[in-house]
Short mmCIF file of C-alpha atoms in Angstrom, two decimals:
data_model
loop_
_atom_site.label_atom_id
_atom_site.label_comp_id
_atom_site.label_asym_id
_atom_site.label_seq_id
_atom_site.Cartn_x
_atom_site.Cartn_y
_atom_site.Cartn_z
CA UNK J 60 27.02 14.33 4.47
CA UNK J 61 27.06 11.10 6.10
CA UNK J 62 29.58 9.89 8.86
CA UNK J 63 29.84 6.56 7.63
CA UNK J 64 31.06 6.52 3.74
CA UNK J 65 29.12 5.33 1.05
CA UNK J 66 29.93 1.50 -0.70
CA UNK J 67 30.40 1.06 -4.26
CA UNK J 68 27.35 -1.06 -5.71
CA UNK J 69 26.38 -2.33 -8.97
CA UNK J 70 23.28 -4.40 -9.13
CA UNK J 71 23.82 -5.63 -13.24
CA UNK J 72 20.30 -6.32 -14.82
CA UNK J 73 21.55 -9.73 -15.79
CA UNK J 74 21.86 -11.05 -12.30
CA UNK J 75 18.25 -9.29 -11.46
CA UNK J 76 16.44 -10.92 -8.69
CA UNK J 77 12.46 -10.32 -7.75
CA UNK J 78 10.70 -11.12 -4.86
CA UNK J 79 7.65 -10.79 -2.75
CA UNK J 80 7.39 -7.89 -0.90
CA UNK J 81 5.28 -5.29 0.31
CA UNK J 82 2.19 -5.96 -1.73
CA UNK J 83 1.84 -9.78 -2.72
CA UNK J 84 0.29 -9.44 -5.92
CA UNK J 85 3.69 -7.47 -6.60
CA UNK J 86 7.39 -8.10 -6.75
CA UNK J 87 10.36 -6.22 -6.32
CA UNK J 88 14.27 -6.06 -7.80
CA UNK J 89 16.19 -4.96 -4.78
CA UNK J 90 18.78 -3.11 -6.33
CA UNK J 91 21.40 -2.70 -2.95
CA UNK J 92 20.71 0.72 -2.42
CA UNK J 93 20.38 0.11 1.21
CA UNK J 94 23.24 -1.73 2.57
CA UNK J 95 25.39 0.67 -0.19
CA UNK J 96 23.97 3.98 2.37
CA UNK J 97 23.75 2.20 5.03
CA UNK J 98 20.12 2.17 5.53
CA UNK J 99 19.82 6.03 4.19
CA UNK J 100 18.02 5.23 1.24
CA UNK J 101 16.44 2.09 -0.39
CA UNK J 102 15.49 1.92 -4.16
CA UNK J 103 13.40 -1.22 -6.09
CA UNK J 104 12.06 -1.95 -8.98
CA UNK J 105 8.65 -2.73 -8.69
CA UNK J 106 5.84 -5.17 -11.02
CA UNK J 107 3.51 -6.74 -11.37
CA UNK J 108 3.85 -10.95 -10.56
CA UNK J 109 3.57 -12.11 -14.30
CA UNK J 110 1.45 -15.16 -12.75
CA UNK J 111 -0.39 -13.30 -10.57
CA UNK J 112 -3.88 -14.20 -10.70
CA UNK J 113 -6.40 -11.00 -11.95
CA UNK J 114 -2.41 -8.97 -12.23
CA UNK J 115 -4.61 -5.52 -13.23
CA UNK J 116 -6.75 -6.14 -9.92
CA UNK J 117 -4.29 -4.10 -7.87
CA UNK J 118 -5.61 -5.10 -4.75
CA UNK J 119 -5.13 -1.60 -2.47
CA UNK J 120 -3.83 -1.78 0.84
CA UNK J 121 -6.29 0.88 1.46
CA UNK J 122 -5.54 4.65 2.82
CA UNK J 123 -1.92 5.08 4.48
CA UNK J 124 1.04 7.03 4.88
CA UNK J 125 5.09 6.38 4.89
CA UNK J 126 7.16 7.85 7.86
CA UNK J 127 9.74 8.56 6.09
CA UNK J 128 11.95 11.52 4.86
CA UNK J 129 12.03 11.35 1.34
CA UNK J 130 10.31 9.17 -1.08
CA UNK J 131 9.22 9.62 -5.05
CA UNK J 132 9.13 6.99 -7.94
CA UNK J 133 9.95 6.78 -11.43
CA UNK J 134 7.44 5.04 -14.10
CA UNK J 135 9.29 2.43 -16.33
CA UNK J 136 6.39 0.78 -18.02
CA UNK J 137 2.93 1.21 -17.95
CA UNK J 138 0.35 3.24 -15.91
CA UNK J 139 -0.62 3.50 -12.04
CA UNK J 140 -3.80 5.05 -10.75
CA UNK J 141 -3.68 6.98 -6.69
CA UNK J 142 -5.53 9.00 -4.76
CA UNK J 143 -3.35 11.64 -2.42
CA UNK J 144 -4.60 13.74 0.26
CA UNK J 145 -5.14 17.35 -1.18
CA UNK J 146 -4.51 16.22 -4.67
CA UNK J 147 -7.32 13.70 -5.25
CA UNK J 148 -6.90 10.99 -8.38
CA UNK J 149 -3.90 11.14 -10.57
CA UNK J 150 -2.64 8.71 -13.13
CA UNK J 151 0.91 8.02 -13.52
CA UNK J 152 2.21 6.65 -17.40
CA UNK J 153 5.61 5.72 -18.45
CA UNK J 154 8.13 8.19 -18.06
CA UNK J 155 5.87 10.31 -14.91
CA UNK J 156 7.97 10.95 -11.82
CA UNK J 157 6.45 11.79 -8.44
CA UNK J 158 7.87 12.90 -5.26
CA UNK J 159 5.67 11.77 -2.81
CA UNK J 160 5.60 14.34 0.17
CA UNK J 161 6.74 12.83 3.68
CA UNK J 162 3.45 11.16 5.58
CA UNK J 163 1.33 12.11 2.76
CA UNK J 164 -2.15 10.05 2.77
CA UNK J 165 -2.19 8.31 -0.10
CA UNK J 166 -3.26 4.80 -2.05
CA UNK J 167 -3.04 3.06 -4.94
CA UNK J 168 -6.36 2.24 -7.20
CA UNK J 169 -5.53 0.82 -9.97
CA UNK J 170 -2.49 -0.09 -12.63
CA UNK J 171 -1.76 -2.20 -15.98
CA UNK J 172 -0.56 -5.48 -16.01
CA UNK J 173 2.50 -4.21 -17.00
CA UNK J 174 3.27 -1.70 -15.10
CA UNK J 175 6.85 -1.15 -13.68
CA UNK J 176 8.01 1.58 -11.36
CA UNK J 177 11.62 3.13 -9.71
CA UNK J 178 10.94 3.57 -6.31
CA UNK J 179 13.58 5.79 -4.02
CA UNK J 180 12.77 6.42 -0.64
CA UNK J 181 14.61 7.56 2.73
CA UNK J 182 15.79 6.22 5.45
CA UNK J 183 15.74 2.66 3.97
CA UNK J 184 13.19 1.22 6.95
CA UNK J 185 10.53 3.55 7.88
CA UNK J 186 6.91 3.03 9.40
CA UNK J 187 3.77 2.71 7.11
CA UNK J 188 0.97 3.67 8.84
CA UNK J 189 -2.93 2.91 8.11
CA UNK J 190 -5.36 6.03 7.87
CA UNK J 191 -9.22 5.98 8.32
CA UNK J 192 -9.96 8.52 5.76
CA UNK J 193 -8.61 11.37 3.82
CA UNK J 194 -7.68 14.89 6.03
CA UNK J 195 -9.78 16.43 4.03
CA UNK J 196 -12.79 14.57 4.85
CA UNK J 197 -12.31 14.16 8.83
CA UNK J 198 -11.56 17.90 8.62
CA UNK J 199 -14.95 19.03 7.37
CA UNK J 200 -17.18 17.25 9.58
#
């Protein structure tokens, strides 16, 4: 367990807030995970920008991988398409959860307009790091 104790936090759906973030054609509900664990965890909501321009045209950042400890997500709404190292294409639909192995290779191809996803990862900040090509590949040349 933790040194430093948790902090109560409710973060009501009324009051939800959602802004740019990682990906700009997206936008995420903070939802105070982070400053509740103090930086062990972070947890969003993630969408689609309902004025996004071309919103199914997800707009990949291309092949990468999180340094981090733990992260999976949750499907509220709709589908999203990847591609993971070792696992090749998999859709995700409402009500799919997927733990994401630490520094897997992975990226995302493809979603619905209306798609809306849980995502819990640890620690809170953590490095995302771009990758040529799949393991797989550079391992068989």
């Amino acid at each position: 367990m933790s040194a430093e104790k948790q902090l109560f936090s409710a973060s009501l759906a009324k009051d939800a807030v959602y802004k740019t973030g990682l990906r700009s054609l997206m936008e995420y509900r903070d939802l105070g995970v982070a400053n509740a664990t103090h930086g062990q965890f972070r947890a969003h909501v993630i969408r689609i920008k309902k004025d996004g321009p071309g919103a199914h045209d997800l707009h990949t950042t291309g092949l990468h991988a999180h340094q981090c400890d733990f992260q999976m997500f949750y499907v509220l709404k709709g589908w999203m398409k990847f591609v993971y190292e070792g696992q090749g294409e998999q859709t995700f639909h409402a009500g799919d959860c997927v733990v994401q192995p630490a520094s897997i290779v992975h990226n995302e191809l493809a979603c619905s307009d209306d798609v809306e996803i849980l995502e819990i990862y640890s620690p809170a900040v953590h490095e995302t790091v771009k990758v040529a090509q799949m393991p797989e590949v550079a391992a068989a040349r």
